[in-house]
Short mmCIF file of C-alpha atoms in Angstrom, two decimals:
data_model
loop_
_atom_site.label_atom_id
_atom_site.label_comp_id
_atom_site.label_asym_id
_atom_site.label_seq_id
_atom_site.Cartn_x
_atom_site.Cartn_y
_atom_site.Cartn_z
CA MET A 1 59.55 78.37 21.79
CA GLU A 2 59.01 81.40 19.58
CA ILE A 3 61.18 82.50 16.68
CA SER A 4 60.33 85.80 15.04
CA SER A 5 61.52 88.26 12.45
CA SER A 6 60.40 91.81 11.73
CA ILE A 7 60.72 93.24 8.24
CA THR A 8 60.37 96.87 7.20
CA LEU A 9 60.30 97.31 3.45
CA PRO A 10 61.56 100.41 1.59
CA SER A 11 60.03 103.80 2.35
CA GLN A 12 58.33 104.20 -1.03
CA ASP A 13 56.27 101.10 -0.24
CA PRO A 14 55.87 101.27 3.57
CA VAL A 15 55.15 97.74 4.72
CA ARG A 16 55.86 96.11 8.04
CA ILE A 17 55.58 92.39 8.53
CA ASP A 18 56.12 90.39 11.71
CA VAL A 19 56.58 86.65 11.18
CA LYS A 20 56.64 84.32 14.18
CA TYR A 21 57.08 80.57 14.40
CA VAL A 22 55.38 79.45 17.63
CA ASP A 23 56.08 76.04 19.22
CA MET A 24 54.29 75.64 22.55
CA PHE A 25 51.95 73.77 24.81
CA PRO A 26 48.78 75.70 25.75
CA GLU A 27 49.71 75.92 29.42
CA GLU A 28 53.00 77.64 28.56
CA SER A 29 51.20 80.92 27.87
CA ASP A 30 48.75 82.92 29.94
CA LYS A 31 47.16 84.28 26.74
CA THR A 32 46.44 81.10 24.81
CA ASN A 33 42.74 81.89 24.53
CA ASP A 34 43.05 85.66 24.41
CA SER A 35 41.46 87.55 21.56
CA HIS A 36 43.61 89.27 18.98
CA VAL A 37 42.22 92.56 17.72
CA HIS A 38 44.60 94.92 15.97
CA PRO A 39 44.94 97.36 13.06
CA GLU A 40 47.01 94.91 10.96
CA CYS A 41 46.03 92.01 8.73
CA GLU A 42 46.89 88.57 10.15
CA ILE A 43 47.72 85.18 8.66
CA TYR A 44 47.64 82.07 10.89
CA ILE A 45 49.07 78.81 9.47
CA ASN A 46 48.63 75.62 11.49
CA LEU A 47 51.30 72.94 11.81
CA SER A 48 49.92 70.92 14.74
CA GLY A 49 47.57 71.09 17.71
CA ASP A 50 44.05 70.23 18.84
CA VAL A 51 42.55 73.64 18.13
CA SER A 52 39.77 75.55 16.45
CA PHE A 53 39.89 79.17 15.34
CA MET A 54 37.14 81.66 16.11
CA VAL A 55 36.63 84.70 13.88
CA GLU A 56 33.73 86.94 14.87
CA LYS A 57 30.87 84.47 15.53
CA HIS A 58 32.25 81.76 13.21
CA ILE A 59 34.26 78.82 14.60
CA TYR A 60 36.54 77.07 12.10
CA PRO A 61 37.91 73.51 12.43
CA ILE A 62 41.70 73.53 12.08
CA SER A 63 44.16 70.90 10.82
CA TYR A 64 47.69 70.79 9.41
CA GLY A 65 48.09 73.38 6.68
CA SER A 66 44.94 75.31 7.57
CA ILE A 67 45.25 79.02 6.84
CA VAL A 68 43.13 81.63 8.63
CA VAL A 69 43.17 85.22 7.42
CA THR A 70 41.74 88.23 9.22
CA ARG A 71 41.61 91.90 8.33
CA PRO A 72 42.07 94.88 10.68
CA TYR A 73 39.83 94.81 13.77
CA GLU A 74 38.21 91.50 12.87
CA TYR A 75 37.67 89.72 16.22
CA HIS A 76 39.47 86.35 16.48
CA HIS A 77 41.08 83.93 18.90
CA CYS A 78 42.40 80.38 19.02
CA VAL A 79 40.33 77.80 20.92
CA TYR A 80 42.23 74.96 22.61
CA HIS A 81 40.51 71.60 23.05
CA SER A 82 43.35 69.76 24.81
CA ASP A 83 46.95 70.15 25.96
CA GLU A 84 48.30 68.85 22.65
CA HIS A 85 51.45 70.47 21.30
CA HIS A 86 50.57 73.51 19.17
CA LYS A 87 52.87 74.67 16.36
CA HIS A 88 51.93 77.44 13.97
CA PHE A 89 53.03 80.54 12.12
CA TRP A 90 51.59 83.90 13.11
CA ILE A 91 52.05 86.73 10.62
CA LEU A 92 51.01 90.35 11.08
CA PHE A 93 51.38 92.90 8.31
CA SER A 94 50.18 96.30 7.26
CA LEU A 95 49.92 97.75 3.78
CA PRO A 96 48.61 101.06 2.41
CA THR A 97 45.18 99.44 2.31
CA GLU A 98 43.26 102.60 1.47
CA ASN A 99 44.53 101.96 -2.05
CA SER A 100 41.66 100.04 -3.69
CA GLU A 101 43.97 98.63 -6.38
CA ILE A 102 46.16 96.99 -3.74
CA LYS A 103 43.10 95.67 -1.91
CA ASN A 104 41.73 94.09 -5.07
CA SER A 105 44.99 92.76 -6.51
CA LEU A 106 46.81 91.52 -3.39
CA LEU A 107 44.37 91.46 -0.50
CA GLY A 108 41.12 90.13 -1.90
CA LYS A 109 41.10 87.22 0.57
CA PHE A 110 41.24 89.76 3.41
CA PHE A 111 38.85 92.48 2.26
CA SER A 112 36.57 91.09 -0.49
CA ARG A 113 34.33 89.11 1.86
CA ARG A 114 31.85 89.63 4.66
CA LEU A 115 33.15 90.10 8.19
CA GLY A 116 33.77 86.73 9.84
CA MET A 117 33.12 84.74 6.65
CA ASN A 118 35.47 82.72 4.40
CA ASN A 119 38.44 83.15 6.73
CA LEU A 120 39.55 79.50 6.44
CA LEU A 121 41.73 78.80 3.40
CA LYS A 122 43.61 75.81 2.01
CA LEU A 123 46.30 75.28 -0.63
CA GLN A 124 47.13 72.35 -2.86
CA LYS A 125 49.92 70.15 -1.43
CA ASN A 126 52.80 71.58 -3.49
CA SER A 127 51.78 75.18 -2.78
CA GLU A 128 51.24 74.32 0.89
CA ASP A 129 54.80 72.97 1.13
CA GLU A 130 56.11 76.14 -0.52
CA LEU A 131 54.16 78.38 1.86
CA ILE A 132 55.42 76.61 4.98
CA SER A 133 59.01 76.59 3.72
CA LEU A 134 58.71 80.29 2.92
CA CYS A 135 57.36 81.06 6.40
CA HIS A 136 60.27 79.20 8.04
CA LYS A 137 62.67 81.28 5.94
CA LEU A 138 60.99 84.58 6.80
CA ALA A 139 60.74 83.72 10.50
CA GLY A 140 64.41 82.78 10.65
CA GLY A 141 65.48 86.20 9.46
CA ASN A 142 68.85 85.07 8.00
CA ILE A 143 68.09 86.27 4.48
CA SER A 144 68.80 89.42 2.52
CA ALA A 145 66.45 92.38 2.30
CA ALA A 146 65.69 91.51 -1.33
CA GLU A 147 64.77 87.93 -0.36
CA LYS A 148 62.56 89.21 2.44
CA TYR A 149 60.84 91.62 0.07
CA SER A 150 60.20 89.04 -2.66
CA GLY A 151 59.32 86.36 -0.12
CA PHE A 152 56.64 88.49 1.47
CA TYR A 153 54.93 89.21 -1.84
CA ARG A 154 55.22 85.57 -2.87
CA LEU A 155 53.48 84.72 0.41
CA LEU A 156 50.63 87.11 -0.45
CA ASP A 157 50.44 85.62 -3.92
CA LEU A 158 50.04 82.11 -2.48
CA ILE A 159 47.33 83.32 -0.09
CA ASP A 160 45.54 84.96 -3.01
CA LYS A 161 45.56 81.64 -4.89
CA ALA A 162 44.28 79.64 -1.90
CA PHE A 163 40.72 78.31 -2.02
CA VAL A 164 38.07 78.71 0.67
CA ALA A 165 38.15 75.46 2.63
CA SER A 166 35.05 73.32 3.03
CA GLU A 167 33.94 73.00 6.63
CA LYS A 168 32.34 70.33 8.75
CA LYS A 169 29.04 71.17 10.40
CA SER A 170 29.66 72.43 13.93
CA ASN A 171 28.76 70.17 16.83
CA HIS A 172 28.44 72.92 19.42
CA PRO A 173 25.96 72.51 22.29
CA ALA A 174 22.47 73.80 21.69
CA GLY A 175 22.18 77.55 21.89
CA ILE A 176 25.82 78.49 21.19
CA ASP A 177 25.28 79.62 17.59
CA THR A 178 22.07 81.41 18.55
CA ALA A 179 23.83 83.19 21.41
CA LEU A 180 26.75 84.24 19.22
CA SER A 181 24.40 85.65 16.58
CA PHE A 182 22.45 87.54 19.24
CA ILE A 183 25.63 89.05 20.70
CA ASP A 184 26.95 89.91 17.24
CA THR A 185 23.75 91.83 16.45
CA ASN A 186 23.18 93.45 19.85
CA TYR A 187 26.55 93.96 21.61
CA GLN A 188 26.37 97.71 21.03
CA ASN A 189 23.14 97.82 23.05
CA SER A 190 22.59 97.40 26.80
CA ILE A 191 22.24 93.62 26.89
CA THR A 192 22.95 91.31 29.82
CA ILE A 193 24.12 87.70 30.03
CA LYS A 194 20.58 86.78 31.07
CA ASP A 195 19.25 88.41 27.89
CA ILE A 196 21.66 86.27 25.87
CA ALA A 197 20.73 83.09 27.76
CA ASP A 198 17.00 83.78 27.38
CA HIS A 199 17.39 84.33 23.64
CA ALA A 200 19.36 81.07 23.34
CA GLY A 201 16.71 79.19 25.35
CA VAL A 202 19.09 78.03 28.10
CA SER A 203 19.86 79.00 31.68
CA VAL A 204 22.72 81.38 32.49
CA ASN A 205 24.68 78.53 34.09
CA THR A 206 24.23 76.35 31.01
CA LEU A 207 25.27 79.18 28.73
CA GLU A 208 28.40 79.77 30.82
CA ARG A 209 29.29 76.07 30.72
CA HIS A 210 28.73 75.75 26.97
CA PHE A 211 30.77 78.86 26.17
CA ARG A 212 33.74 77.70 28.22
CA LYS A 213 33.63 74.21 26.71
CA SER A 214 33.21 75.29 23.08
CA LEU A 215 34.94 78.68 22.97
CA SER A 216 37.32 78.68 25.96
CA ILE A 217 35.83 81.99 27.08
CA SER A 218 32.89 83.09 29.22
CA PRO A 219 29.93 84.86 27.55
CA ASN A 220 30.66 87.95 29.66
CA ASN A 221 34.29 88.10 28.51
CA TYR A 222 33.26 87.49 24.91
CA LEU A 223 30.74 90.34 25.07
CA LYS A 224 33.35 92.60 26.69
CA LYS A 225 36.00 91.77 24.07
CA LYS A 226 33.56 92.37 21.22
CA ARG A 227 32.82 95.81 22.62
CA LEU A 228 36.50 96.62 23.17
CA ALA A 229 37.32 95.50 19.64
CA ARG A 230 34.65 97.80 18.26
CA ALA A 231 35.90 100.67 20.43
CA ALA A 232 39.46 100.22 19.12
CA GLU A 233 38.22 100.26 15.54
CA LEU A 234 36.15 103.40 16.17
CA LEU A 235 39.21 105.16 17.64
CA PHE A 236 41.24 104.07 14.62
CA ARG A 237 38.57 105.60 12.36
CA GLY A 238 38.74 108.95 14.14
CA LYS A 239 35.96 108.81 16.73
CA THR A 240 36.48 110.55 20.07
CA VAL A 241 36.96 108.47 23.22
CA SER A 242 33.44 109.38 24.36
CA GLU A 243 31.97 108.39 21.00
CA ALA A 244 33.90 105.11 20.98
CA CYS A 245 32.67 104.33 24.49
CA GLU A 246 29.02 104.99 23.69
CA GLU A 247 28.93 103.44 20.21
CA SER A 248 30.62 100.22 21.32
CA GLY A 249 28.02 99.51 24.01
CA PHE A 250 29.68 100.71 27.22
CA SER A 251 27.45 102.67 29.58
CA ASP A 252 30.09 103.61 32.17
CA TYR A 253 32.87 105.87 30.82
CA SER A 254 35.31 105.28 33.70
CA HIS A 255 34.78 101.51 33.51
CA PHE A 256 35.42 101.65 29.75
CA ILE A 257 38.73 103.49 30.26
CA ALA A 258 39.88 100.94 32.83
CA LEU A 259 38.87 97.93 30.68
CA PHE A 260 40.50 99.36 27.58
CA LYS A 261 43.76 100.04 29.40
CA SER A 262 43.73 96.55 30.90
CA SER A 263 43.18 94.96 27.48
CA TYR A 264 45.39 97.15 25.26
CA GLY A 265 47.99 98.32 27.78
CA THR A 266 47.26 101.99 27.17
CA THR A 267 44.43 104.48 27.51
CA PRO A 268 41.96 104.95 24.64
CA LEU A 269 43.25 108.48 24.00
CA LYS A 270 46.90 107.40 23.80
CA TYR A 271 45.90 104.43 21.62
CA LYS A 272 44.22 106.82 19.20
CA LYS A 273 47.27 109.10 19.09
CA ASP A 274 49.71 106.20 18.62
CA ILE A 275 47.66 104.73 15.76
CA LYS A 276 47.61 108.08 13.95
CA GLU A 277 51.41 108.36 14.24
CA ARG A 278 52.13 104.95 12.72
#
């Protein structure tokens, strides 16, 4: 079950926010482990489920009330560990983020940190209750424009006051963290899965098994999605399709076009044009 509401705020402060309440079992969707890479900021708020949340090379443990924030084009996806019922809020929004004052005053938790670091946040119990109640109200959509406007900024205020959550040490199989770091540093180069396995000190088969168990994705798909995410960001920043292809690590232009269209539902050139027109 998915309940959603889209809000467009007044033209002098152009903001769009999509708020969704998602109530599902993992097998009910064919994209439960798909990566989310987009030009908007995202807020994920957990209500239930046996899941972790991966942002860049960092894997965060998730429990009730956990908040994960990501900024534009920060690679992330949810990792399912069982078929347990998964309930959460999923919020996408865009702001005039080139304004440094807005970044510093409202969006520090999104932009004032290193990529893939300090994404997991937590609130005190009373603020957590307020945040979840506010999300239900925004997702329902049966409120006035003024309530939507004030509710959205109250939501950002609560996120700004949240503290970076302490984390448990990961218990991933040997080589996973090493492999992720190697990919993160080298994905723009011509590396192979064997290169990754060799660097992690395991066989290719072992690497494949460990990735699927810990991350719900194969190392090849992870590498591909990292490259596609980088290509989308480069297009957003004004690079040509050829430049985005080369600088994101793809060696075959035609293959890049086909992969991009399969992942984003449009060609790289049309994606670039659509982003500029938003």
